[in-house]
Amino acid sequence: MTDRIVAADVLVTSPGRNFVTLKITTADGLVGWGDATLNGRELAVVSYLRDHVCPILVGRDPARIEDTWQYLYRGVYWRRGPVTMAAIGAVDLALWDIKGKACGQPVYQLLGGAVRDRIPSYTHAPGWDVPALCDAVQAVRERGFRAVRVQTGVPGLDSVYGVTKDGSAYEPAGRGRALVEEVWDSDAYLRYVPGALAEVRSAVGPELALLHDVHHRLTPIQAARLGQALEPVDLFWLEDVTPAENQEVLRLVRQHTTTPLAIGEVFTTVWEFQQLLTEQLIDFVRAAVSHAGGITPLRRIAALAEVWQVRLAPHGPSDVSPIALAGATHVGLATPNFAIQEYMGYPERVHEVFRHAWTYADGHLHPGDAPGLGVEVDEALAARFPYEPAYLPVARRRDGTLTDW
Ligand code: CS2
Ligand code: MG
């Protein structure tokens, strides 16, 4: 007897930050969980799911994951985009979770089994100045990480996205109904960062993998200059060096530097990676398993990237929930050209709401061997943390114009 979806519900919880979770229940009593969190626009995905997707999931065969993906992606007519793809991603994750539970297998086994024993991961070490940065790097190194994302304050700027003055962990989206506006100065950043990261490199030695995120804030020629200036630092990658809507601009960056480039956390489909991959303009694909529409399309993106020897390194900040992180680790264990998983970490309460089988040890992640994705949501606890408005900050240049993200 074919199983059927009998319910699809959306949970919103905020144990330290907002998360949107999809719960799919079947007639056989199986429950699948999916992450639909889109930072700063969470409620748009809630409505997309509750008002449009959940009603058309009821009655479907949960085992037909690919058909359901096509049904939601092609059937909607209005394709792509972060809201649509976060919603589809949540459904895809939940259906893989159900299929694993139905088979009594962890999802990575359904993806062809493990090609590695554990997944390299990196975390964040922000520091307002070089001494603070070196201390932060040392602290995460002592936790076993062999790869660290280093973000620094910039002299002359009162605030810099991703870095706190007191060294406390930063949360991308500030709570509250007001959107924070920061001042950004690319020239000050370009004058300071190469020297600062060079100091960090000489302090930590040659082995530790250092990653830096430019967060889309430079023009192509500025990005080329930064990539060149950072070559002596031997970065593992330089991320989102310039906005990549017009992907041809990366050709200019490639012409001037061999610093490895990582792009893709704001991309939502394989088509947005096409030119970057087929022209070898990036070295790492940063698509998030949730925002790129789920495990099903992420595997396709990885397959296309493999043709050009480009590796997968999914986005894994605190605003991608432990369910999506679980999905990424299953893909990571089973995908040959998977390089490294971002693991920014979560406040303790998040681990209590999202009880997960995935583990972190000694710089590596493992999805665990529980059937499905290996995450169960404590709904009663989740209900105790209602949604709170929160926005990502925006940045303006000194002349008042909005700068790119
Ligand atoms: C960052 C993110 O982790 C990263 O690479 O780019 O922290 C990003 O800023 C947030 O996820 C935005 O919501
Ligand atoms: Mg990033």
XYZ file of N, CA, C and O in Angstrom, residues 103-190:
352
model
N 13.046 3.518 4.902
C 14.007 2.452 4.563
C 14.831 2.029 5.776
O 15.641 1.104 5.688
N 14.724 2.808 6.867
C 15.536 2.500 8.047
C 17.011 2.782 7.803
O 17.892 2.146 8.383
N 17.284 3.750 6.897
C 18.661 4.072 6.524
C 18.953 5.565 6.689
O 18.061 6.388 6.427
N 20.177 5.955 7.081
C 20.546 7.376 7.031
C 20.560 7.825 5.571
O 20.870 7.021 4.683
N 20.236 9.075 5.317
C 20.091 9.554 3.936
C 21.358 9.342 3.107
O 21.288 9.000 1.924
N 22.549 9.485 3.729
C 23.770 9.344 2.917
C 23.869 7.960 2.282
O 24.417 7.806 1.194
N 23.266 6.955 2.933
C 23.273 5.610 2.338
C 22.397 5.587 1.078
O 22.697 4.904 0.113
N 21.329 6.409 1.067
C 20.438 6.459 -0.097
C 21.081 7.262 -1.227
O 20.694 7.147 -2.388
N 22.094 8.058 -0.871
C 22.802 8.868 -1.877
C 23.992 8.113 -2.455
O 24.843 8.688 -3.127
N 24.069 6.827 -2.107
C 25.144 6.013 -2.669
C 26.196 5.611 -1.661
O 27.214 5.007 -2.006
N 25.998 6.011 -0.402
C 26.895 5.603 0.662
C 28.078 6.554 0.822
O 28.268 7.483 0.047
N 28.867 6.284 1.855
C 29.963 7.203 2.212
C 31.152 7.088 1.261
O 31.563 5.991 0.910
N 31.694 8.227 0.838
C 32.948 8.244 0.080
C 34.070 8.771 0.975
O 35.219 8.862 0.540
N 33.693 9.189 2.205
C 34.698 9.613 3.184
C 34.177 9.235 4.579
O 33.005 8.963 4.743
N 35.085 9.227 5.562
C 34.681 8.779 6.906
C 34.059 9.901 7.718
O 33.260 9.665 8.611
N 34.462 11.155 7.401
C 33.911 12.316 8.114
C 34.134 13.542 7.241
O 34.864 13.469 6.258
N 33.531 14.645 7.587
C 33.486 15.818 6.704
C 34.302 16.952 7.299
O 34.025 17.406 8.417
N 35.333 17.432 6.587
C 36.071 18.587 7.108
C 35.125 19.772 7.290
O 34.201 19.958 6.500
N 35.332 20.558 8.336
C 34.473 21.728 8.542
C 35.299 22.924 8.984
O 36.437 22.776 9.438
N 34.725 24.106 8.791
C 35.382 25.320 9.275
C 34.397 26.138 10.069
O 33.179 25.996 9.921
N 34.941 27.000 10.925
C 34.050 27.862 11.707
C 34.571 29.286 11.672
O 35.551 29.580 10.967
N 33.895 30.160 12.383
C 34.185 31.593 12.321
C 35.094 32.030 13.462
O 34.907 31.604 14.600
N 36.069 32.881 13.160
C 36.917 33.504 14.191
C 37.025 34.987 13.877
O 37.980 35.428 13.242
N 36.001 35.765 14.288
C 36.086 37.200 14.052
C 36.909 37.876 15.143
O 36.968 37.399 16.282
N 37.576 39.009 14.797
C 38.331 39.763 15.798
C 38.394 41.221 15.378
O 38.621 41.518 14.201
N 38.153 42.149 16.342
C 38.076 43.561 15.991
C 39.422 44.085 15.516
O 39.505 44.950 14.654
N 40.526 43.574 16.088
C 41.866 43.957 15.631
C 42.732 42.693 15.574
O 42.272 41.605 15.921
N 44.004 42.830 15.144
C 44.836 41.646 14.923
C 45.026 40.806 16.190
O 44.839 39.585 16.152
N 45.348 41.439 17.340
C 45.496 40.594 18.548
C 44.216 39.816 18.867
O 44.277 38.613 19.150
N 43.055 40.474 18.760
C 41.778 39.784 19.045
C 41.542 38.675 18.035
O 41.080 37.586 18.370
N 41.905 38.943 16.789
C 41.723 37.950 15.724
C 42.596 36.727 15.997
O 42.130 35.591 15.909
N 43.855 36.959 16.365
C 44.752 35.830 16.645
C 44.236 35.025 17.838
O 44.260 33.790 17.809
N 43.708 35.700 18.841
C 43.143 34.983 20.000
C 41.945 34.148 19.569
O 41.806 32.984 19.963
N 41.103 34.740 18.715
C 39.894 34.015 18.263
C 40.300 32.790 17.440
O 39.728 31.709 17.599
N 41.314 32.968 16.579
C 41.766 31.845 15.758
C 42.331 30.739 16.661
O 42.013 29.561 16.498
N 43.107 31.148 17.658
C 43.690 30.160 18.580
C 42.590 29.401 19.329
O 42.657 28.185 19.494
N 41.554 30.120 19.705
C 40.454 29.483 20.461
C 39.760 28.407 19.628
O 39.516 27.293 20.106
N 39.489 28.675 18.350
C 38.802 27.656 17.554
C 39.780 26.540 17.146
O 39.387 25.389 16.967
N 41.046 26.885 17.086
C 42.055 25.855 16.788
C 42.091 24.849 17.940
O 42.171 23.637 17.723
N 41.935 25.372 19.158
C 41.940 24.491 20.334
C 40.689 23.614 20.357
O 40.659 22.566 20.998
N 39.661 24.017 19.604
C 38.474 23.160 19.495
C 38.627 22.136 18.378
O 37.691 21.421 18.039
N 39.817 22.135 17.741
C 40.106 21.087 16.756
C 39.972 21.511 15.313
O 40.266 20.747 14.394
N 39.493 22.754 15.080
C 39.321 23.193 13.694
C 40.676 23.384 13.010
O 41.604 23.927 13.601
N 40.759 22.929 11.774
C 41.971 23.113 10.957
C 41.689 24.118 9.846
O 42.534 24.320 8.969
N 40.493 24.693 9.857
C 40.119 25.702 8.858
C 39.272 26.757 9.567
O 38.362 26.403 10.321
N 39.604 28.011 9.332
C 38.980 29.096 10.090
C 38.658 30.268 9.179
O 39.494 30.672 8.363
N 37.439 30.791 9.331
C 37.026 31.993 8.588
C 37.400 33.195 9.419
O 36.897 33.355 10.525
N 38.311 34.031 8.893
C 38.821 35.163 9.670
C 38.222 36.463 9.145
O 38.393 36.809 7.966
N 37.499 37.157 10.006
C 36.893 38.444 9.677
C 37.402 39.470 10.681
O 37.488 39.171 11.879
N 37.727 40.673 10.185
C 38.335 41.660 11.068
C 37.602 42.991 11.031
O 36.934 43.336 10.052
N 37.764 43.753 12.140
C 37.302 45.126 12.128
C 38.198 45.920 11.182
O 39.193 45.405 10.679
N 37.829 47.145 10.867
C 38.604 47.988 9.954
C 38.795 49.352 10.609
O 37.799 50.010 10.962
N 40.038 49.804 10.792
C 40.247 51.116 11.422
C 39.445 52.201 10.689
O 39.399 52.212 9.459
N 38.718 53.014 11.472
C 37.931 54.103 10.859
C 36.478 53.740 10.679
O 35.632 54.603 10.411
N 36.162 52.449 10.832
C 34.749 52.041 10.731
C 34.243 51.638 12.113
O 34.905 50.861 12.811
N 33.084 52.154 12.511
C 32.546 51.870 13.853
C 32.029 50.458 13.984
O 31.980 49.884 15.075
N 31.567 49.914 12.867
C 31.053 48.538 12.908
C 31.355 47.872 11.579
O 31.448 48.549 10.551
N 31.582 46.588 11.615
C 31.834 45.817 10.397
C 31.005 44.548 10.489
O 31.059 43.843 11.504
N 30.227 44.288 9.443
C 29.349 43.118 9.455
C 30.151 41.859 9.744
O 31.211 41.642 9.178
N 29.655 41.067 10.664
C 30.301 39.787 10.934
C 31.345 39.839 12.032
O 31.933 38.816 12.374
N 31.588 41.040 12.603
C 32.610 41.177 13.643
C 32.036 41.986 14.801
O 31.412 43.023 14.573
N 32.231 41.518 16.043
C 31.785 42.302 17.200
C 33.013 42.893 17.894
O 34.082 42.285 17.894
N 32.847 44.066 18.485
C 33.985 44.740 19.122
C 34.479 43.962 20.349
O 35.662 43.919 20.630
N 33.534 43.294 21.052
C 33.935 42.614 22.301
C 34.254 41.129 22.084
O 34.451 40.384 23.034
N 34.283 40.701 20.804
C 34.672 39.317 20.539
C 33.551 38.314 20.752
O 33.716 37.115 20.558
N 32.382 38.796 21.149
C 31.253 37.863 21.331
C 30.782 37.373 19.967
O 31.023 38.031 18.947
N 30.099 36.216 19.932
C 29.647 35.659 18.645
C 28.655 36.621 18.014
O 27.830 37.220 18.717
N 28.760 36.850 16.704
C 27.816 37.792 16.064
C 26.624 37.015 15.514
O 26.728 35.840 15.167
N 25.510 37.673 15.485
C 24.293 37.093 14.905
C 23.971 37.921 13.670
O 23.780 39.146 13.781
N 23.939 37.307 12.490
C 23.733 38.102 11.259
C 22.571 39.078 11.322
O 22.706 40.251 10.962
N 21.433 38.619 11.823
C 20.247 39.498 11.791
C 19.971 40.041 13.198
O 19.725 39.270 14.122
N 20.021 41.365 13.311
C 19.756 41.990 14.614
C 18.268 41.961 14.908
O 17.439 42.241 14.030
N 17.934 41.602 16.140
C 16.512 41.557 16.521
C 15.956 42.981 16.556
O 16.676 43.935 16.751
N 14.611 43.040 16.342
C 13.987 44.357 16.457
C 13.381 44.753 15.121
O 13.677 44.176 14.081
N 12.483 45.714 15.170
C 11.755 46.118 13.963
C 12.549 47.132 13.148
O 12.200 47.448 12.016
N 13.684 47.648 13.731
C 14.442 48.678 13.001
C 15.602 48.012 12.257
O 16.257 47.129 12.774
N 15.816 48.435 11.031
C 16.919 47.903 10.216
C 18.148 48.753 10.503
O 18.110 49.967 10.346
N 19.243 48.138 10.943
C 20.457 48.880 11.297
C 21.200 49.297 10.026
O 21.317 48.500 9.087
N 21.652 50.549 9.978
C 22.451 51.022 8.844
C 23.886 51.243 9.307
O 24.123 51.943 10.291
N 24.843 50.624 8.619
C 26.262 50.767 8.974
C 26.965 51.583 7.876
O 26.468 51.681 6.754
N 28.126 52.130 8.230
C 28.937 52.849 7.240
C 30.018 51.901 6.734
O 30.655 51.192 7.536
N 30.184 51.846 5.399
C 31.207 50.985 4.815
C 32.165 51.814 3.970
O 31.757 52.793 3.328
N 33.443 51.410 3.997
C 34.474 52.126 3.229
C 35.425 51.101 2.616
O 36.315 50.579 3.298
N 35.225 50.800 1.327
C 36.040 49.752 0.678
C 37.519 50.119 0.649
O 38.386 49.256 0.794
N 37.831 51.390 0.481
C 39.246 51.786 0.424
C 39.937 51.533 1.757
O 41.058 50.994 1.799
N 39.248 51.875 2.859
C 39.835 51.619 4.185
C 40.031 50.118 4.382
O 41.063 49.660 4.881
N 39.055 49.352 3.943
C 39.123 47.888 4.040
C 40.299 47.358 3.214
O 41.107 46.578 3.706
N 40.433 47.839 1.983
C 41.503 47.352 1.096
C 42.882 47.741 1.621
O 43.849 47.000 1.476
